[in-house]
Tab-separated table of C-alpha atoms in Angstrom:
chain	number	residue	atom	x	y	z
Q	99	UNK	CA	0.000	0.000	0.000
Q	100	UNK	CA	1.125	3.760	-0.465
Q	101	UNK	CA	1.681	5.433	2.311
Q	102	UNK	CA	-0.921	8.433	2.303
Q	103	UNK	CA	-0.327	11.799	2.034
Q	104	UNK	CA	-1.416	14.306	4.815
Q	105	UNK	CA	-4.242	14.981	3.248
Q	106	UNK	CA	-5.357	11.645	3.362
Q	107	UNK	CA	-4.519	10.443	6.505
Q	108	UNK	CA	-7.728	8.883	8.844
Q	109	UNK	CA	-7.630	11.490	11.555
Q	110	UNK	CA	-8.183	9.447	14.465
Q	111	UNK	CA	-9.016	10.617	18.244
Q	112	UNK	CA	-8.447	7.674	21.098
Q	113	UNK	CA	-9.874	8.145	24.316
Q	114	UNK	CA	-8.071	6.881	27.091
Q	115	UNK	CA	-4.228	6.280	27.166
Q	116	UNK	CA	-3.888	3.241	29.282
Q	117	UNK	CA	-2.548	-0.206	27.678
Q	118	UNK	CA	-5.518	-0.302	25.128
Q	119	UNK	CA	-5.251	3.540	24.395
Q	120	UNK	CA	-1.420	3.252	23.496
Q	121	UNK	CA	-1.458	-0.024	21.704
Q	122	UNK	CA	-3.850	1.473	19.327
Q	123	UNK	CA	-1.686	4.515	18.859
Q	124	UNK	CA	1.132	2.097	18.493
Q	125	UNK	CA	-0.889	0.195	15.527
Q	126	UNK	CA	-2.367	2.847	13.916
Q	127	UNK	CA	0.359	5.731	13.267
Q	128	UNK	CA	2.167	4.503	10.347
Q	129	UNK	CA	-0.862	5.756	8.111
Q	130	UNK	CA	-3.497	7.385	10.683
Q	131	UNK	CA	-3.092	11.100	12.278
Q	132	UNK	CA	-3.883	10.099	15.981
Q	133	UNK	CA	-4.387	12.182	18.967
Q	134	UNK	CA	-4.924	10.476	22.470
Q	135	UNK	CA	-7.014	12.186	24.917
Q	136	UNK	CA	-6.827	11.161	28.567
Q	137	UNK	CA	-7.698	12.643	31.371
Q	138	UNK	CA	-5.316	12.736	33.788
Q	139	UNK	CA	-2.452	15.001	34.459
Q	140	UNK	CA	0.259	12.413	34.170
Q	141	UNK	CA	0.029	8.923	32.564
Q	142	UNK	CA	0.497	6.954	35.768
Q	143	UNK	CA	-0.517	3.008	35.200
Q	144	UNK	CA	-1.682	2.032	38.701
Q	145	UNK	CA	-1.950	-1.998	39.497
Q	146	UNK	CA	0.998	-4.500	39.815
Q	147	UNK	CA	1.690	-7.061	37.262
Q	148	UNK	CA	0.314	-8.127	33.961
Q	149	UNK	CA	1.351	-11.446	32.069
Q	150	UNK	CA	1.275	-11.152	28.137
Q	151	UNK	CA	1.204	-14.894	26.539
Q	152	UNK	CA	1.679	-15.271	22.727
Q	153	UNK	CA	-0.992	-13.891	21.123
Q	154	UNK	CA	-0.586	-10.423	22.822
Q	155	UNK	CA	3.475	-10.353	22.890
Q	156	UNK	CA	3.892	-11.238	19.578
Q	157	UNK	CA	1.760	-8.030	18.425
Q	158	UNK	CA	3.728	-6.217	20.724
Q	159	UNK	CA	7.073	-7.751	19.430
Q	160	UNK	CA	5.450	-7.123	15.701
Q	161	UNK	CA	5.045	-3.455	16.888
Q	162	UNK	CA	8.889	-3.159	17.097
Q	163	UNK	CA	8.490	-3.148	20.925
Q	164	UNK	CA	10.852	-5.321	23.475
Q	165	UNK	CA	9.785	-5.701	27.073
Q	166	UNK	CA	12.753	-7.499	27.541
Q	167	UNK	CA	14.378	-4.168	28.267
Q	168	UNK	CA	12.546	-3.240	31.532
Q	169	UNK	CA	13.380	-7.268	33.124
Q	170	UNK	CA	10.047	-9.287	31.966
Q	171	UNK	CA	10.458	-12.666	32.412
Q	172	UNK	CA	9.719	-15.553	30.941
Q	173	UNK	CA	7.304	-17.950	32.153
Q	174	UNK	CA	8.861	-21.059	32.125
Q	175	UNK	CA	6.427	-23.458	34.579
Q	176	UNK	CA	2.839	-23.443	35.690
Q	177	UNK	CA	1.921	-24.660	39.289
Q	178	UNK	CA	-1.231	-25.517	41.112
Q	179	UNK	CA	-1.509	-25.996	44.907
Q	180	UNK	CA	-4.784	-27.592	46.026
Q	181	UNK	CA	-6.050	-25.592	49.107
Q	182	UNK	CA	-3.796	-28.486	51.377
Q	183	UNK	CA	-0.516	-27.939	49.679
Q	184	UNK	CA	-0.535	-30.519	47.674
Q	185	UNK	CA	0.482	-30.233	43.983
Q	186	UNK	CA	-2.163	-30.733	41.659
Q	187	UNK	CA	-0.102	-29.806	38.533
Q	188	UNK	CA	3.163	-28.940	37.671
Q	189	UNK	CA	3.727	-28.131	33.759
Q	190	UNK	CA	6.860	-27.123	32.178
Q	191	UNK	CA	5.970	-24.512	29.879
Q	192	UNK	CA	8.090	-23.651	26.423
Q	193	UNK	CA	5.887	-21.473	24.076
Q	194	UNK	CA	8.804	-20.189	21.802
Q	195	UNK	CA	8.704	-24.058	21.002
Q	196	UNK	CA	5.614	-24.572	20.805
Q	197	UNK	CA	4.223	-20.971	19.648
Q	198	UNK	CA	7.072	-18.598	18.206
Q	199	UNK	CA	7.023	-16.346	20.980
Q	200	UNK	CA	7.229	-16.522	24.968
Q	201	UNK	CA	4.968	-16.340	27.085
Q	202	UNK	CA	6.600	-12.913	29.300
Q	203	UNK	CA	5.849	-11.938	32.978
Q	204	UNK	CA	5.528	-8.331	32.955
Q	205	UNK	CA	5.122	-5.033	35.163
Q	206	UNK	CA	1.954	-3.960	34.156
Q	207	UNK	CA	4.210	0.186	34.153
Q	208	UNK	CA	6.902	-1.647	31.878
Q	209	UNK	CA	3.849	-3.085	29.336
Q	210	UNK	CA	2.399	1.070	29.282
Q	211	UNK	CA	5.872	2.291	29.225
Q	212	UNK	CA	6.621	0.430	26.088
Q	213	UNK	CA	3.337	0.852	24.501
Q	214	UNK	CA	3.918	4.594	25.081
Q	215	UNK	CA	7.144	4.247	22.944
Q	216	UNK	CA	6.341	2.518	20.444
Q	217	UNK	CA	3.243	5.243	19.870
Q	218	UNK	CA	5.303	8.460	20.403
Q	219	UNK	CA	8.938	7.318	19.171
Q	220	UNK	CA	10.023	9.905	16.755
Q	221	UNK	CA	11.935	7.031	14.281
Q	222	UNK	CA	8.766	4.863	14.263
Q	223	UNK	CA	6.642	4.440	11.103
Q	224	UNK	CA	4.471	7.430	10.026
Q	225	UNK	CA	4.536	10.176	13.044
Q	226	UNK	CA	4.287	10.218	16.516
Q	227	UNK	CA	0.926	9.931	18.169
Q	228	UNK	CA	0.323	12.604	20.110
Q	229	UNK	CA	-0.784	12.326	23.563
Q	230	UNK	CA	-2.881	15.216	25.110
Q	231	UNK	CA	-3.053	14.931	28.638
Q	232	UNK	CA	-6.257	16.851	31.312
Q	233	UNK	CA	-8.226	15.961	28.166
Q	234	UNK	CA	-11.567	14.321	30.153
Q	235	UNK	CA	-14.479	13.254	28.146
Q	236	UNK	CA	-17.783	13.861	28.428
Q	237	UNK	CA	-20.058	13.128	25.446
Q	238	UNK	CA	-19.717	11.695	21.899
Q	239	UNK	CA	-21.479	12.309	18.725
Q	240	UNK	CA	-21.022	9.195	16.443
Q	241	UNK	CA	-22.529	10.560	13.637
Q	242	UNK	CA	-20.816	13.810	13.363
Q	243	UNK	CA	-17.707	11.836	14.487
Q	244	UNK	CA	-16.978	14.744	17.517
Q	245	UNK	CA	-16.031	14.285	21.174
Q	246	UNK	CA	-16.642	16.837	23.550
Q	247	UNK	CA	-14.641	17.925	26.127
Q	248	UNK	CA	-15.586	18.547	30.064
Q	249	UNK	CA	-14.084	22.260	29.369
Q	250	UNK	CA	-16.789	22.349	25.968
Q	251	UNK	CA	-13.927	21.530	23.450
Q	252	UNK	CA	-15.328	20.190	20.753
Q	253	UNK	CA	-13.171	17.587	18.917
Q	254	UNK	CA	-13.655	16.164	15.062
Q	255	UNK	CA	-12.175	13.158	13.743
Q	256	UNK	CA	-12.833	10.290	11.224
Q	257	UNK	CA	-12.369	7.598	13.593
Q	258	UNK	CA	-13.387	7.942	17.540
Q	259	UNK	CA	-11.670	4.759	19.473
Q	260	UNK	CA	-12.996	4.442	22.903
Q	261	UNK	CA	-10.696	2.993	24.880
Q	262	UNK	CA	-11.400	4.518	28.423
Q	263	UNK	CA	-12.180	1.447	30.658
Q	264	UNK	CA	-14.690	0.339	32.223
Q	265	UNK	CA	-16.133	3.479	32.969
Q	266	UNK	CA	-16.095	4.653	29.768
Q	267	UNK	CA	-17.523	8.055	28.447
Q	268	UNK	CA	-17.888	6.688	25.050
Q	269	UNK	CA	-19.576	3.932	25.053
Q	270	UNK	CA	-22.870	5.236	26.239
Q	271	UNK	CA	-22.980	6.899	22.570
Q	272	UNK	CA	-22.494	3.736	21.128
Q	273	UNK	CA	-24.388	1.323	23.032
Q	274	UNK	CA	-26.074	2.253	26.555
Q	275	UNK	CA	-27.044	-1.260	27.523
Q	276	UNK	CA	-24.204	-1.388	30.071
Q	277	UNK	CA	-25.317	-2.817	33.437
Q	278	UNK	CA	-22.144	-4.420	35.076
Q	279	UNK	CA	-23.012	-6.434	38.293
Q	280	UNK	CA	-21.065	-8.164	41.355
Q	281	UNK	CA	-18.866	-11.258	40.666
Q	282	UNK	CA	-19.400	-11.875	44.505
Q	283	UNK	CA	-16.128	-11.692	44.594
Q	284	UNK	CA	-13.348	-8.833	45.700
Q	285	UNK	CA	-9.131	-9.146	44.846
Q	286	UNK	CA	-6.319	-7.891	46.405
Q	287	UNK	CA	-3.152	-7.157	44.263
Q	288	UNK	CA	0.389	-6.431	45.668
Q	289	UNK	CA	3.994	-6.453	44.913
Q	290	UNK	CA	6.430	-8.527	46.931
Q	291	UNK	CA	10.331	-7.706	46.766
Q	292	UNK	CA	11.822	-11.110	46.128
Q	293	UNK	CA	14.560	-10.928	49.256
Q	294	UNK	CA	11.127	-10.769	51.788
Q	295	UNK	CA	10.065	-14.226	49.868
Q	296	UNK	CA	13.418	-15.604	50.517
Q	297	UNK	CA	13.017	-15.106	54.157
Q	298	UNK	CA	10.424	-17.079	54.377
Q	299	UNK	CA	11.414	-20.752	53.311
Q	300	UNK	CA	7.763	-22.167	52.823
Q	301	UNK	CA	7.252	-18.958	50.591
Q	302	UNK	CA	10.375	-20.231	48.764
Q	303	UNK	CA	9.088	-23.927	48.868
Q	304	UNK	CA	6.122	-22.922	46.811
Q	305	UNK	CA	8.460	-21.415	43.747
Q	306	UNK	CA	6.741	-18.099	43.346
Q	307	UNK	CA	10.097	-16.444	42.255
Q	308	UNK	CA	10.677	-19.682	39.903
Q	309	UNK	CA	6.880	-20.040	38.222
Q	310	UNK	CA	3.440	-19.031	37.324
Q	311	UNK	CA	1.758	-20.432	40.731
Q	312	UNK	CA	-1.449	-20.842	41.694
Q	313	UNK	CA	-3.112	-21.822	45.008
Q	314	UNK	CA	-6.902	-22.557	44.307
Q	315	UNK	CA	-8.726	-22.825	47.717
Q	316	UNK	CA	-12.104	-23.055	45.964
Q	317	UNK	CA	-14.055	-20.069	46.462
Q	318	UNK	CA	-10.273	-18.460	47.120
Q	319	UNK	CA	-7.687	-17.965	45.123
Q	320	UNK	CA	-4.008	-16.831	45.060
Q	321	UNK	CA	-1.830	-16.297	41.920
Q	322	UNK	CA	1.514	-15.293	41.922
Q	323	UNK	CA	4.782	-14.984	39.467
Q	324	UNK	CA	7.794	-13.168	39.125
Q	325	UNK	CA	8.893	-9.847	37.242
Q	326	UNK	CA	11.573	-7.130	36.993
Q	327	UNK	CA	14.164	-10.285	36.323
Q	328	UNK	CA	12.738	-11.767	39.511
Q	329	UNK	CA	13.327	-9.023	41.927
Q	330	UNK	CA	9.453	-8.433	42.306
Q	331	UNK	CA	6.692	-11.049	43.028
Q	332	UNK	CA	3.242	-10.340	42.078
Q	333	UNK	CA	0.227	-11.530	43.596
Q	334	UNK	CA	-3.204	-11.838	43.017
Q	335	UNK	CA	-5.327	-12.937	46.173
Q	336	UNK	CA	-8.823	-13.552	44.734
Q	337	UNK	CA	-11.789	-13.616	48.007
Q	338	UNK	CA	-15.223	-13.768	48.272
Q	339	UNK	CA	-16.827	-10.695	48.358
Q	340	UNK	CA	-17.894	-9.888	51.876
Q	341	UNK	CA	-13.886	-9.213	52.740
Q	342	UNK	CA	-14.784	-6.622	50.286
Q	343	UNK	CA	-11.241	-5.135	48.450
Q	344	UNK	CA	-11.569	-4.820	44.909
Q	345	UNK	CA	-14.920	-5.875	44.046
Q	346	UNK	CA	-14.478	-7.690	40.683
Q	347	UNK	CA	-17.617	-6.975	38.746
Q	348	UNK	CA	-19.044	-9.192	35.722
Q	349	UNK	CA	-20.463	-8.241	32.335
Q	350	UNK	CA	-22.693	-9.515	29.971
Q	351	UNK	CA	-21.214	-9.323	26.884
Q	352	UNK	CA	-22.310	-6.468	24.551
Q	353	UNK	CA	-24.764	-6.511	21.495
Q	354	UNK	CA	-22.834	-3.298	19.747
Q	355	UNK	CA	-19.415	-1.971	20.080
Q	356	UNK	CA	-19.536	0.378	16.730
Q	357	UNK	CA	-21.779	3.150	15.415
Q	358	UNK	CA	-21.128	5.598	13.181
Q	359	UNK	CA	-17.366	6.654	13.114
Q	360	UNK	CA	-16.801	5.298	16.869
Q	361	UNK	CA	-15.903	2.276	18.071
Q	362	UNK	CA	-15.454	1.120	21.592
Q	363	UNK	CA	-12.476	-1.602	22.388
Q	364	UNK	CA	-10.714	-2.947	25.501
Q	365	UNK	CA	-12.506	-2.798	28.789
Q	366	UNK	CA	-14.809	-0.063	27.408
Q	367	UNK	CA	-16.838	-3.266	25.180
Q	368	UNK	CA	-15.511	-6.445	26.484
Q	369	UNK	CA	-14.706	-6.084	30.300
Q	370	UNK	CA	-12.801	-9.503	31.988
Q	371	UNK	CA	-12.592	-10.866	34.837
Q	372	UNK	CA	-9.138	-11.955	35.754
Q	373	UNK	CA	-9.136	-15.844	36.199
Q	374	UNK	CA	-7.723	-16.078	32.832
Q	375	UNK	CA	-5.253	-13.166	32.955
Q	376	UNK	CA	-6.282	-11.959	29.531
Q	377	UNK	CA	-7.763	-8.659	29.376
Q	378	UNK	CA	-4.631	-6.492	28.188
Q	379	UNK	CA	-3.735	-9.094	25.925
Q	380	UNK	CA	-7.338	-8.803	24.297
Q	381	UNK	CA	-7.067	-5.314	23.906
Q	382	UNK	CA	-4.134	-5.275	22.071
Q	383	UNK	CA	-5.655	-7.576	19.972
Q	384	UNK	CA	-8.398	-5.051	19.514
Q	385	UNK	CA	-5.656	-2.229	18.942
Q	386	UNK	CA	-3.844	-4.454	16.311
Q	387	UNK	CA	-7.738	-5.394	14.468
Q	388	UNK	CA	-8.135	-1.608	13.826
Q	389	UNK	CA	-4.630	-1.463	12.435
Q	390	UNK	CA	-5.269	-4.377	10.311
Q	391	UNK	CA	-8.729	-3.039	9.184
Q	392	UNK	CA	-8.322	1.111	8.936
Q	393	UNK	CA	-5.213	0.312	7.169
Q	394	UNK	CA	-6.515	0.280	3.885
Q	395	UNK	CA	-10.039	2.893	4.404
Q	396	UNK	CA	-10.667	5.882	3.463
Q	397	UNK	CA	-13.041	8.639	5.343
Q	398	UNK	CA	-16.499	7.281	3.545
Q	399	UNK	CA	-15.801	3.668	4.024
Q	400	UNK	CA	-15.022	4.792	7.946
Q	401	UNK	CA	-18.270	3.056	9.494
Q	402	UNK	CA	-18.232	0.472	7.292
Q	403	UNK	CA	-14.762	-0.577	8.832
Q	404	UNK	CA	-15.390	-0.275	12.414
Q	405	UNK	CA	-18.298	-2.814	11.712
Q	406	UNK	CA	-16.274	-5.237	10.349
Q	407	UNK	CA	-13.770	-4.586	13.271
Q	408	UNK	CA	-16.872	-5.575	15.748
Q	409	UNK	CA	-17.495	-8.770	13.325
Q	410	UNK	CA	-13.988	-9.998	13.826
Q	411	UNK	CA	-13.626	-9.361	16.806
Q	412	UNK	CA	-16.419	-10.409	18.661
Q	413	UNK	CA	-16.256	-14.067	18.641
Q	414	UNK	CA	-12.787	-14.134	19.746
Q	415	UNK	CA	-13.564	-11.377	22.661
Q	416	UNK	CA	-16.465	-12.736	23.693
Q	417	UNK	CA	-15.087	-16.557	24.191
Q	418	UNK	CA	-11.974	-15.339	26.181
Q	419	UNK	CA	-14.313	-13.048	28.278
Q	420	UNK	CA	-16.553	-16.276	29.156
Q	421	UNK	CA	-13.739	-18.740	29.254
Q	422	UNK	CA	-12.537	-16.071	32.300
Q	423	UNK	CA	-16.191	-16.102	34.307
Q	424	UNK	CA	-15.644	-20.300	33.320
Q	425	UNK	CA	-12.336	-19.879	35.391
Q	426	UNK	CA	-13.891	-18.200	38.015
Q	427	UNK	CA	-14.577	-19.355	42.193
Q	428	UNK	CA	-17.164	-21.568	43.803
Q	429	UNK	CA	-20.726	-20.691	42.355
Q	430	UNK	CA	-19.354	-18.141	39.880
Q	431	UNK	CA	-18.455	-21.361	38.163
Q	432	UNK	CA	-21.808	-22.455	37.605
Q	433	UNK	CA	-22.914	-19.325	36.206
Q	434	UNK	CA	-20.991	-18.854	33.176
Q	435	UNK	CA	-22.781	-18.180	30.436
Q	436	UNK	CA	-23.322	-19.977	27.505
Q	437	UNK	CA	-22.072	-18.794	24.178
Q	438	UNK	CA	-24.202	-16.974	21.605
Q	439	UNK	CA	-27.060	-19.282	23.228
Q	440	UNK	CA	-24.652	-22.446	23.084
Q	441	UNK	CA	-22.671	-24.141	26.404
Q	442	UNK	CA	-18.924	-22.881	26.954
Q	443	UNK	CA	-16.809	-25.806	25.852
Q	444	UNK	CA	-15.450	-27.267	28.585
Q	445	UNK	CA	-11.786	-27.086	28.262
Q	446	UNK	CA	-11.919	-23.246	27.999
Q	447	UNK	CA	-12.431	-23.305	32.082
Q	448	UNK	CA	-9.106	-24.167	32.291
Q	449	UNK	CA	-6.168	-22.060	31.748
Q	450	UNK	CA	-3.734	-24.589	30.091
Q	451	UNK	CA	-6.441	-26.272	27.944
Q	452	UNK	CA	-7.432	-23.171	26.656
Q	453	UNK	CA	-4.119	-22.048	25.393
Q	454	UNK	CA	-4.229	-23.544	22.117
Q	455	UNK	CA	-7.266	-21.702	21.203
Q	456	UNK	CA	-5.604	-18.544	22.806
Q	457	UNK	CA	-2.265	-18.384	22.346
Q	458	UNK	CA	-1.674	-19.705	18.682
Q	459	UNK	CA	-3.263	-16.405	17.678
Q	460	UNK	CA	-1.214	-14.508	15.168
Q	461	UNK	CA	-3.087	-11.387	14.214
Q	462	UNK	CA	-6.478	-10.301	12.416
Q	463	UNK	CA	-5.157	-10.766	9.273
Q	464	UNK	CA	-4.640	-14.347	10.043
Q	465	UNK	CA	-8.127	-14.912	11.768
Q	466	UNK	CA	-10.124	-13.434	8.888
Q	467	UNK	CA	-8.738	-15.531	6.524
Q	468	UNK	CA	-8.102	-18.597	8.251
Q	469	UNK	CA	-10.282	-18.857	10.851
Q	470	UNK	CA	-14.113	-18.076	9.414
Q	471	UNK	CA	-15.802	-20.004	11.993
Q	472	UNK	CA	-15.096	-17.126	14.664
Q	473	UNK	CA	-16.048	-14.153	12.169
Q	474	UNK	CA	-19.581	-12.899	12.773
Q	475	UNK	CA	-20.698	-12.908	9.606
Q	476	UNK	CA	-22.649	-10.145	8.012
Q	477	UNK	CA	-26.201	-11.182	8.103
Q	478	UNK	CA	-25.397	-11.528	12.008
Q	479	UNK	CA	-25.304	-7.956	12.798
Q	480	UNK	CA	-28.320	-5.484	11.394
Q	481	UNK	CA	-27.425	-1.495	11.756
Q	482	UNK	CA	-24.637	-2.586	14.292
Q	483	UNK	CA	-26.196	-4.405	16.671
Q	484	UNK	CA	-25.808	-8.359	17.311
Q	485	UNK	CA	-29.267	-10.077	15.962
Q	486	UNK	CA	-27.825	-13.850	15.884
């Protein structure tokens, strides 16, 4: 493809500069002019640590970024503890082998770090996104293609992205059936210097600085691995709700994620629960899908595009986003939903069964073209909205 002139460029506004913000900044500047608004006065990821398996590394690698730099590790074992101590698995794990690319244990600062690199590095292709910071949100006109501002800027583009979270501004312009509910369960996430672990020899017996390791207790959870080249330990203590930290709230998945020239991705359309560790990695799928898709439109064929986005996305999104309810604790377990009025298969409940499916993933391109089966297909969505 030519690379378009200025005057053809998509002019693209992204809402939200977290890991789904910047990835699609990262994907779409080598032939999109694209501004990201977010709302804060410094770009400050908050949380701990963030695994990236295959599918979402290798877009990241594709990207020309290397997490290497900033000490993520690679995961090299998987361990389950049943709530008595006793070993339920232990699985050596080799996905360069087995997949092209590892499987990386990452700072979840490190993963936006990068992402904001590989959008705003001055040698990368096309130009630098630009990233506007105290840029809040507040309404969204998909047909004129405008966001408005909380200070009543009014913003034009071609292409609105909304990739502002769960509590996203945008999406109640594209689809206000959002009505998110309790999990009935809470998490607790912290980072461990490795020399307190190795002060404490049962904490050292369990290999937390050596694996992926999990301690399933039922309706209780903990998950913990290594990053920072092992200096740091995250962990993930999953509870049932009435300890009441982080309430971890569940989703339906949405009948809609494009209308007119906006589009929402990420958290903003297909919001995860965390038993299957996936939700950055899906939004940089998301991020890479617009790439893959805008690449090649021009302004007219806009909301045309951002449909077929939702079509080839969906399937993909909406599986890993049950598989992770699937993976959830105690009763959540029974209430996963089925999918597009079918039952879950059963080996996406579990995280090493369902890798196949999930980590063999090599881009949009690839899934289009290959893999038909999980591409709504047109006569499944009428004026934008899910009807099969």
């Amino acid at each position: 493809m030519a690379i378009p002139t200025p005057e053809e460029k998509l002019k693209v506004i992204v809402v939200g500069a977290g890991i789904c913000g910047l990835a699609c900044g990262a994907a779409l500047r080598e032939f999109a002019d694209v501004t990201i608004l977010e709302s804060v006065a410094e770009i400050k990821e908050l949380g701990a640590a963030v695994h990236l398996a295959p599918n979402a590394h290798r877009l990241v690698q594709n990207w020309g970024g290397d997490l290497y730099q900033y000490g993520s590790v690679p995961n090299r074992n998987v361990r389950e503890y049943t709530k008595g101590g006793h070993i339920k698995y232990d699985i050596p794990v080799d996905t360069m082998a087995e997949f092209g690319v590892e499987w990386i244990l990452c700072h979840r600062v490190d993963v936006q770090a990068e992402l904001h690199r590989l959008a705003t590095r001055p040698d990368g292709p096309g130009e630098p996104a630009k990233v506007v910071l105290n840029s809040r949100v507040v309404g969204c006109d998909p047909e004129q293609g405008t966001v408005t501002l909380k200070d009543g800027t009014v913003m034009t583009a071609d292409v609105i992205i909304g990739a502002d979270g769960i509590r996203s501004a945008v999406r109640a312009a594209v689809n206000p059936v959002f009505s998110s509910f309790p999990s009935m369960h809470s998490a607790y996430r912290f980072l461990v210097p490795v020399e307190k672990i190795n002060a404490h020899p049962d904490l050292v017996e369990l290999g937390t600085v050596e694996a992926l390791t999990i301690i399933d207790g039922i309706d209780r959870r903990i998950i913990a691995y290594p990053c920072r080249n092992k200096t740091l330990v995250n962990f993930i203590v999953c509870l049932p709700e009435e300890i009441g930290l982080w309430q971890l709230r569940d989703q339906e998945p949405l009948n809609q994620w494009a209308k007119g020239r906006v589009i929402i991705v990420g958290d903003s359309a297909h919001p995860m629960l965390p038993h299957q560790g996936q939700g950055a990695a899906a939004a940089i799928e998301d991020a890479e899908a617009l790439g893959y898709v805008l690449r090649n439109a021009t302004r007219e064929q806009v909301p045309e595009a951002l449909q077929r986005v939702f079509r080839l996305r969906y399937r993909r999104a909406t599986m890993v986003q049950q598989a992770s309810r699937a993976a959830g604790l105690g009763d959540m377990l029974k209430k996963a939903s089925g999918f597009e009025g079918g039952e879950l298969p059963q080996e996406f409940s579990n995280v090493m069964k369902f890798r196949q499916f999930n980590m063999s993933y090599l881009g949009a391109e690839d899934w289009e073209k290959n893999h038909e089966e999980w591409v709504l297909p047109e006569s499944a969505v009428l004026n934008g909205v899910l009807v099969a």
